mmCIF file of N, CA and C in Angstrom:
data_model
loop_
_atom_site.group_PDB
_atom_site.id
_atom_site.type_symbol
_atom_site.label_atom_id
_atom_site.label_comp_id
_atom_site.label_asym_id
_atom_site.label_seq_id
_atom_site.Cartn_x
_atom_site.Cartn_y
_atom_site.Cartn_z
ATOM 1 N N MET T 105 -37.734 15.743 -8.127
ATOM 2 C CA MET T 105 -36.549 15.844 -7.310
ATOM 3 C C MET T 105 -36.913 16.589 -6.024
ATOM 4 N N GLU T 106 -36.469 16.019 -4.898
ATOM 5 C CA GLU T 106 -36.724 16.628 -3.594
ATOM 6 C C GLU T 106 -35.414 16.729 -2.817
ATOM 7 N N ILE T 107 -35.148 17.926 -2.292
ATOM 8 C CA ILE T 107 -33.960 18.132 -1.461
ATOM 9 C C ILE T 107 -34.316 17.704 -0.046
ATOM 10 N N THR T 108 -33.557 16.752 0.499
ATOM 11 C CA THR T 108 -33.876 16.218 1.824
ATOM 12 C C THR T 108 -32.884 16.635 2.906
ATOM 13 N N ASP T 109 -31.700 17.084 2.518
ATOM 14 C CA ASP T 109 -30.690 17.489 3.500
ATOM 15 C C ASP T 109 -29.645 18.337 2.784
ATOM 16 N N PHE T 110 -28.850 19.071 3.557
ATOM 17 C CA PHE T 110 -27.808 19.883 2.945
ATOM 18 C C PHE T 110 -26.706 20.198 3.945
ATOM 19 N N THR T 111 -25.544 20.510 3.415
ATOM 20 C CA THR T 111 -24.448 21.117 4.166
ATOM 21 C C THR T 111 -23.862 22.170 3.241
ATOM 22 N N PHE T 112 -23.222 23.180 3.827
ATOM 23 C CA PHE T 112 -22.519 24.147 2.993
ATOM 24 C C PHE T 112 -21.417 24.809 3.796
ATOM 25 N N HIS T 113 -20.458 25.363 3.066
ATOM 26 C CA HIS T 113 -19.387 26.123 3.686
ATOM 27 C C HIS T 113 -18.871 27.164 2.692
ATOM 28 N N LYS T 114 -18.276 28.199 3.236
ATOM 29 C CA LYS T 114 -17.676 29.234 2.402
ATOM 30 C C LYS T 114 -16.336 28.711 1.896
ATOM 31 N N ILE T 115 -16.081 28.933 0.626
ATOM 32 C CA ILE T 115 -14.822 28.516 0.027
ATOM 33 C C ILE T 115 -13.785 29.599 0.295
ATOM 34 N N ASN T 116 -12.688 29.207 0.885
ATOM 35 C CA ASN T 116 -11.608 30.137 1.190
ATOM 36 C C ASN T 116 -10.811 30.432 -0.081
ATOM 37 N N ASP T 117 -10.554 31.712 -0.347
ATOM 38 C CA ASP T 117 -9.772 32.124 -1.510
ATOM 39 C C ASP T 117 -8.557 32.923 -1.036
ATOM 40 N N PRO T 118 -7.484 32.241 -0.646
ATOM 41 C CA PRO T 118 -6.319 32.956 -0.135
ATOM 42 C C PRO T 118 -5.614 33.808 -1.185
ATOM 43 N N THR T 119 -5.868 33.553 -2.461
ATOM 44 C CA THR T 119 -5.221 34.310 -3.530
ATOM 45 C C THR T 119 -5.941 35.607 -3.861
ATOM 46 N N GLY T 120 -7.231 35.699 -3.514
ATOM 47 C CA GLY T 120 -8.013 36.885 -3.848
ATOM 48 C C GLY T 120 -8.397 36.959 -5.311
ATOM 49 N N ILE T 121 -8.303 35.851 -6.031
ATOM 50 C CA ILE T 121 -8.622 35.822 -7.453
ATOM 51 C C ILE T 121 -10.125 35.934 -7.704
ATOM 52 N N MET T 122 -10.932 35.293 -6.881
ATOM 53 C CA MET T 122 -12.387 35.304 -7.087
ATOM 54 C C MET T 122 -12.944 36.682 -6.760
ATOM 55 N N GLU T 123 -13.813 37.166 -7.625
ATOM 56 C CA GLU T 123 -14.395 38.488 -7.450
ATOM 57 C C GLU T 123 -15.596 38.492 -6.518
ATOM 58 N N SER T 124 -16.091 37.338 -6.159
ATOM 59 C CA SER T 124 -17.250 37.250 -5.275
ATOM 60 C C SER T 124 -16.996 36.162 -4.248
ATOM 61 N N ASP T 125 -17.842 36.136 -3.214
ATOM 62 C CA ASP T 125 -17.767 35.048 -2.244
ATOM 63 C C ASP T 125 -18.321 33.793 -2.901
ATOM 64 N N ARG T 126 -17.724 32.661 -2.590
ATOM 65 C CA ARG T 126 -18.185 31.383 -3.134
ATOM 66 C C ARG T 126 -18.536 30.459 -1.985
ATOM 67 N N TYR T 127 -19.611 29.718 -2.169
ATOM 68 C CA TYR T 127 -20.084 28.760 -1.185
ATOM 69 C C TYR T 127 -20.304 27.429 -1.883
ATOM 70 N N GLU T 128 -19.876 26.355 -1.227
ATOM 71 C CA GLU T 128 -20.103 25.019 -1.761
ATOM 72 C C GLU T 128 -21.215 24.358 -0.959
ATOM 73 N N PHE T 129 -22.267 23.965 -1.660
ATOM 74 C CA PHE T 129 -23.388 23.242 -1.071
ATOM 75 C C PHE T 129 -23.310 21.788 -1.496
ATOM 76 N N LEU T 130 -23.644 20.904 -0.593
ATOM 77 C CA LEU T 130 -23.836 19.499 -0.918
ATOM 78 C C LEU T 130 -25.265 19.168 -0.519
ATOM 79 N N LEU T 131 -26.116 19.032 -1.513
ATOM 80 C CA LEU T 131 -27.533 18.771 -1.299
ATOM 81 C C LEU T 131 -27.805 17.291 -1.488
ATOM 82 N N THR T 132 -28.479 16.685 -0.531
ATOM 83 C CA THR T 132 -28.947 15.314 -0.698
ATOM 84 C C THR T 132 -30.304 15.409 -1.393
ATOM 85 N N VAL T 133 -30.428 14.721 -2.497
ATOM 86 C CA VAL T 133 -31.683 14.782 -3.253
ATOM 87 C C VAL T 133 -32.237 13.383 -3.460
ATOM 88 N N GLU T 134 -33.539 13.319 -3.523
ATOM 89 C CA GLU T 134 -34.231 12.069 -3.829
ATOM 90 C C GLU T 134 -34.973 12.239 -5.137
ATOM 91 N N VAL T 135 -34.889 11.211 -5.953
ATOM 92 C CA VAL T 135 -35.633 11.179 -7.206
ATOM 93 C C VAL T 135 -36.418 9.872 -7.259
ATOM 94 N N ASP T 136 -37.457 9.861 -8.058
ATOM 95 C CA ASP T 136 -38.249 8.638 -8.234
ATOM 96 C C ASP T 136 -37.377 7.539 -8.824
ATOM 97 N N ASP T 137 -37.697 6.297 -8.495
ATOM 98 C CA ASP T 137 -36.878 5.183 -8.986
ATOM 99 C C ASP T 137 -36.990 4.965 -10.487
ATOM 100 N N ASP T 138 -37.938 5.614 -11.144
ATOM 101 C CA ASP T 138 -38.014 5.510 -12.602
ATOM 102 C C ASP T 138 -37.321 6.688 -13.300
ATOM 103 N N ASP T 139 -36.731 7.592 -12.528
ATOM 104 C CA ASP T 139 -36.003 8.744 -13.067
ATOM 105 C C ASP T 139 -34.634 8.287 -13.560
ATOM 106 N N GLU T 140 -34.153 8.855 -14.662
ATOM 107 C CA GLU T 140 -32.851 8.467 -15.209
ATOM 108 C C GLU T 140 -31.698 8.800 -14.261
ATOM 109 N N LEU T 141 -31.907 9.697 -13.305
ATOM 110 C CA LEU T 141 -30.892 10.045 -12.311
ATOM 111 C C LEU T 141 -30.826 9.062 -11.152
ATOM 112 N N TYR T 142 -31.801 8.210 -11.026
ATOM 113 C CA TYR T 142 -31.897 7.316 -9.875
ATOM 114 C C TYR T 142 -30.678 6.413 -9.755
ATOM 115 N N THR T 143 -30.118 6.348 -8.538
ATOM 116 C CA THR T 143 -29.095 5.367 -8.207
ATOM 117 C C THR T 143 -29.513 4.726 -6.895
ATOM 118 N N GLU T 144 -29.229 3.463 -6.745
ATOM 119 C CA GLU T 144 -29.639 2.734 -5.547
ATOM 120 C C GLU T 144 -28.989 3.311 -4.287
ATOM 121 N N ALA T 145 -27.748 3.760 -4.398
ATOM 122 C CA ALA T 145 -27.010 4.274 -3.243
ATOM 123 C C ALA T 145 -27.432 5.685 -2.848
ATOM 124 N N GLY T 146 -28.064 6.391 -3.752
ATOM 125 C CA GLY T 146 -28.484 7.750 -3.465
ATOM 126 C C GLY T 146 -27.736 8.762 -4.318
ATOM 127 N N LEU T 147 -28.152 10.006 -4.175
ATOM 128 C CA LEU T 147 -27.696 11.045 -5.078
ATOM 129 C C LEU T 147 -27.454 12.335 -4.305
ATOM 130 N N ASP T 148 -26.340 12.991 -4.597
ATOM 131 C CA ASP T 148 -26.057 14.315 -4.066
ATOM 132 C C ASP T 148 -25.983 15.288 -5.231
ATOM 133 N N LEU T 149 -26.219 16.544 -4.922
ATOM 134 C CA LEU T 149 -26.056 17.608 -5.901
ATOM 135 C C LEU T 149 -25.075 18.602 -5.299
ATOM 136 N N ARG T 150 -23.914 18.729 -5.914
ATOM 137 C CA ARG T 150 -22.887 19.660 -5.461
ATOM 138 C C ARG T 150 -23.095 20.965 -6.210
ATOM 139 N N VAL T 151 -23.261 22.063 -5.471
ATOM 140 C CA VAL T 151 -23.566 23.358 -6.064
ATOM 141 C C VAL T 151 -22.559 24.379 -5.562
ATOM 142 N N ILE T 152 -21.969 25.138 -6.480
ATOM 143 C CA ILE T 152 -21.120 26.267 -6.124
ATOM 144 C C ILE T 152 -21.933 27.534 -6.380
ATOM 145 N N MET T 153 -22.147 28.299 -5.308
ATOM 146 C CA MET T 153 -22.882 29.560 -5.401
ATOM 147 C C MET T 153 -21.893 30.712 -5.343
ATOM 148 N N ALA T 154 -22.074 31.696 -6.216
ATOM 149 C CA ALA T 154 -21.289 32.921 -6.200
ATOM 150 C C ALA T 154 -22.188 34.028 -5.662
ATOM 151 N N ALA T 155 -21.717 34.748 -4.644
ATOM 152 C CA ALA T 155 -22.524 35.797 -4.014
ATOM 153 C C ALA T 155 -21.737 37.103 -3.997
ATOM 154 N N ASP T 156 -22.400 38.175 -4.453
ATOM 155 C CA ASP T 156 -21.804 39.511 -4.402
ATOM 156 C C ASP T 156 -22.900 40.526 -4.146
ATOM 157 N N GLU T 157 -22.608 41.807 -4.364
ATOM 158 C CA GLU T 157 -23.591 42.850 -4.076
ATOM 159 C C GLU T 157 -24.835 42.761 -4.956
ATOM 160 N N ASN T 158 -24.764 42.016 -6.050
ATOM 161 C CA ASN T 158 -25.912 41.847 -6.947
ATOM 162 C C ASN T 158 -26.773 40.640 -6.601
ATOM 163 N N GLY T 159 -26.388 39.882 -5.561
ATOM 164 C CA GLY T 159 -27.143 38.700 -5.159
ATOM 165 C C GLY T 159 -26.318 37.438 -5.302
ATOM 166 N N ALA T 160 -26.993 36.302 -5.345
ATOM 167 C CA ALA T 160 -26.315 35.007 -5.436
ATOM 168 C C ALA T 160 -26.828 34.265 -6.662
ATOM 169 N N ARG T 161 -25.905 33.535 -7.293
ATOM 170 C CA ARG T 161 -26.260 32.751 -8.483
ATOM 171 C C ARG T 161 -25.487 31.439 -8.457
ATOM 172 N N ILE T 162 -25.978 30.475 -9.200
ATOM 173 C CA ILE T 162 -25.266 29.205 -9.326
ATOM 174 C C ILE T 162 -24.116 29.411 -10.301
ATOM 175 N N ALA T 163 -22.893 29.151 -9.832
ATOM 176 C CA ALA T 163 -21.721 29.255 -10.691
ATOM 177 C C ALA T 163 -21.419 27.908 -11.361
ATOM 178 N N HIS T 164 -21.724 26.828 -10.651
ATOM 179 C CA HIS T 164 -21.456 25.481 -11.177
ATOM 180 C C HIS T 164 -22.230 24.469 -10.334
ATOM 181 N N TYR T 165 -22.577 23.351 -10.945
ATOM 182 C CA TYR T 165 -23.191 22.249 -10.197
ATOM 183 C C TYR T 165 -22.914 20.941 -10.901
ATOM 184 N N ASN T 166 -22.993 19.871 -10.161
ATOM 185 C CA ASN T 166 -22.972 18.537 -10.752
ATOM 186 C C ASN T 166 -23.594 17.536 -9.787
ATOM 187 N N PHE T 167 -24.247 16.545 -10.378
ATOM 188 C CA PHE T 167 -24.811 15.445 -9.599
ATOM 189 C C PHE T 167 -23.688 14.478 -9.268
ATOM 190 N N MET T 168 -23.758 13.882 -8.066
ATOM 191 C CA MET T 168 -22.740 12.942 -7.615
ATOM 192 C C MET T 168 -23.421 11.659 -7.146
ATOM 193 N N ASP T 169 -22.924 10.532 -7.612
ATOM 194 C CA ASP T 169 -23.392 9.239 -7.124
ATOM 195 C C ASP T 169 -22.808 9.040 -5.725
ATOM 196 N N LYS T 170 -23.650 8.813 -4.729
ATOM 197 C CA LYS T 170 -23.167 8.675 -3.345
ATOM 198 C C LYS T 170 -22.233 7.486 -3.150
ATOM 199 N N GLN T 171 -22.469 6.418 -3.851
ATOM 200 C CA GLN T 171 -21.658 5.219 -3.652
ATOM 201 C C GLN T 171 -20.245 5.397 -4.210
ATOM 202 N N THR T 172 -20.140 5.934 -5.412
ATOM 203 C CA THR T 172 -18.835 6.045 -6.061
ATOM 204 C C THR T 172 -18.190 7.415 -5.858
ATOM 205 N N GLY T 173 -19.006 8.424 -5.563
ATOM 206 C CA GLY T 173 -18.487 9.781 -5.436
ATOM 207 C C GLY T 173 -18.181 10.437 -6.773
ATOM 208 N N LYS T 174 -18.527 9.757 -7.850
ATOM 209 C CA LYS T 174 -18.235 10.277 -9.186
ATOM 210 C C LYS T 174 -19.338 11.209 -9.674
ATOM 211 N N ALA T 175 -18.900 12.215 -10.427
ATOM 212 C CA ALA T 175 -19.844 13.149 -11.038
ATOM 213 C C ALA T 175 -20.632 12.446 -12.133
ATOM 214 N N MET T 176 -21.878 12.844 -12.267
ATOM 215 C CA MET T 176 -22.753 12.292 -13.291
ATOM 216 C C MET T 176 -23.050 13.396 -14.304
ATOM 217 N N GLU T 177 -23.123 13.043 -15.555
ATOM 218 C CA GLU T 177 -23.304 14.015 -16.640
ATOM 219 C C GLU T 177 -24.784 14.287 -16.911
ATOM 220 N N PHE T 178 -25.440 14.957 -15.981
ATOM 221 C CA PHE T 178 -26.837 15.334 -16.145
ATOM 222 C C PHE T 178 -26.988 16.811 -15.825
ATOM 223 N N ALA T 179 -27.953 17.447 -16.451
ATOM 224 C CA ALA T 179 -28.224 18.864 -16.201
ATOM 225 C C ALA T 179 -29.573 19.012 -15.516
ATOM 226 N N LEU T 180 -29.689 20.074 -14.749
ATOM 227 C CA LEU T 180 -30.976 20.420 -14.145
ATOM 228 C C LEU T 180 -31.878 21.029 -15.212
ATOM 229 N N GLU T 181 -33.163 20.775 -15.101
ATOM 230 C CA GLU T 181 -34.111 21.470 -15.951
ATOM 231 C C GLU T 181 -34.236 22.893 -15.409
ATOM 232 N N ASP T 182 -34.734 23.820 -16.220
ATOM 233 C CA ASP T 182 -34.796 25.231 -15.828
ATOM 234 C C ASP T 182 -35.530 25.444 -14.514
ATOM 235 N N ASP T 183 -36.680 24.770 -14.347
ATOM 236 C CA ASP T 183 -37.447 24.937 -13.107
ATOM 237 C C ASP T 183 -36.707 24.336 -11.916
ATOM 238 N N GLU T 184 -35.991 23.240 -12.120
ATOM 239 C CA GLU T 184 -35.208 22.630 -11.041
ATOM 240 C C GLU T 184 -34.043 23.532 -10.657
ATOM 241 N N GLU T 185 -33.396 24.126 -11.650
ATOM 242 C CA GLU T 185 -32.281 25.027 -11.369
ATOM 243 C C GLU T 185 -32.758 26.238 -10.569
ATOM 244 N N ALA T 186 -33.912 26.775 -10.932
ATOM 245 C CA ALA T 186 -34.481 27.910 -10.189
ATOM 246 C C ALA T 186 -34.802 27.498 -8.758
ATOM 247 N N GLU T 187 -35.320 26.301 -8.563
ATOM 248 C CA GLU T 187 -35.642 25.797 -7.231
ATOM 249 C C GLU T 187 -34.379 25.630 -6.388
ATOM 250 N N VAL T 188 -33.331 25.061 -6.972
ATOM 251 C CA VAL T 188 -32.062 24.862 -6.259
ATOM 252 C C VAL T 188 -31.450 26.209 -5.904
ATOM 253 N N GLN T 189 -31.461 27.145 -6.837
ATOM 254 C CA GLN T 189 -30.902 28.471 -6.578
ATOM 255 C C GLN T 189 -31.653 29.164 -5.443
ATOM 256 N N ALA T 190 -32.971 29.103 -5.454
ATOM 257 C CA ALA T 190 -33.775 29.706 -4.390
ATOM 258 C C ALA T 190 -33.499 29.030 -3.049
ATOM 259 N N TYR T 191 -33.358 27.716 -3.045
ATOM 260 C CA TYR T 191 -33.077 26.965 -1.820
ATOM 261 C C TYR T 191 -31.742 27.414 -1.225
ATOM 262 N N CYS T 192 -30.717 27.481 -2.066
ATOM 263 C CA CYS T 192 -29.388 27.878 -1.585
ATOM 264 C C CYS T 192 -29.370 29.331 -1.129
ATOM 265 N N ARG T 193 -30.010 30.203 -1.875
ATOM 266 C CA ARG T 193 -30.103 31.620 -1.461
ATOM 267 C C ARG T 193 -30.750 31.736 -0.094
ATOM 268 N N ASP T 194 -31.808 30.961 0.112
ATOM 269 C CA ASP T 194 -32.516 30.990 1.391
ATOM 270 C C ASP T 194 -31.582 30.573 2.530
ATOM 271 N N LYS T 195 -30.790 29.544 2.306
ATOM 272 C CA LYS T 195 -29.867 29.066 3.345
ATOM 273 C C LYS T 195 -28.758 30.086 3.602
ATOM 274 N N LEU T 196 -28.386 30.848 2.579
ATOM 275 C CA LEU T 196 -27.390 31.901 2.749
ATOM 276 C C LEU T 196 -28.008 33.183 3.299
ATOM 277 N N GLN T 197 -29.323 33.211 3.321
ATOM 278 C CA GLN T 197 -30.109 34.370 3.769
ATOM 279 C C GLN T 197 -29.806 35.584 2.899
ATOM 280 N N LEU T 198 -29.782 35.361 1.575
ATOM 281 C CA LEU T 198 -29.550 36.438 0.613
ATOM 282 C C LEU T 198 -30.807 36.689 -0.201
#
């Protein structure tokens, strides 16, 4: 899996319910065509990062089929999750 592009924004919490800042990342990822995640239209990874005084962590993520916009029921492997978390932290400069 290779991250080729990204966008992110801070999630607004007008209620003050969330105890940390939250950021939504949309990562464009490429996988080999023999990978079970492969879709012809492409693949995004939506990541919610929670950031507080202790650092930033992945609060939630899901793969999205670019053509349909639907979530896909796949999980990141441990090394992939660590890579995604480091990538997002770097973009947040945390």
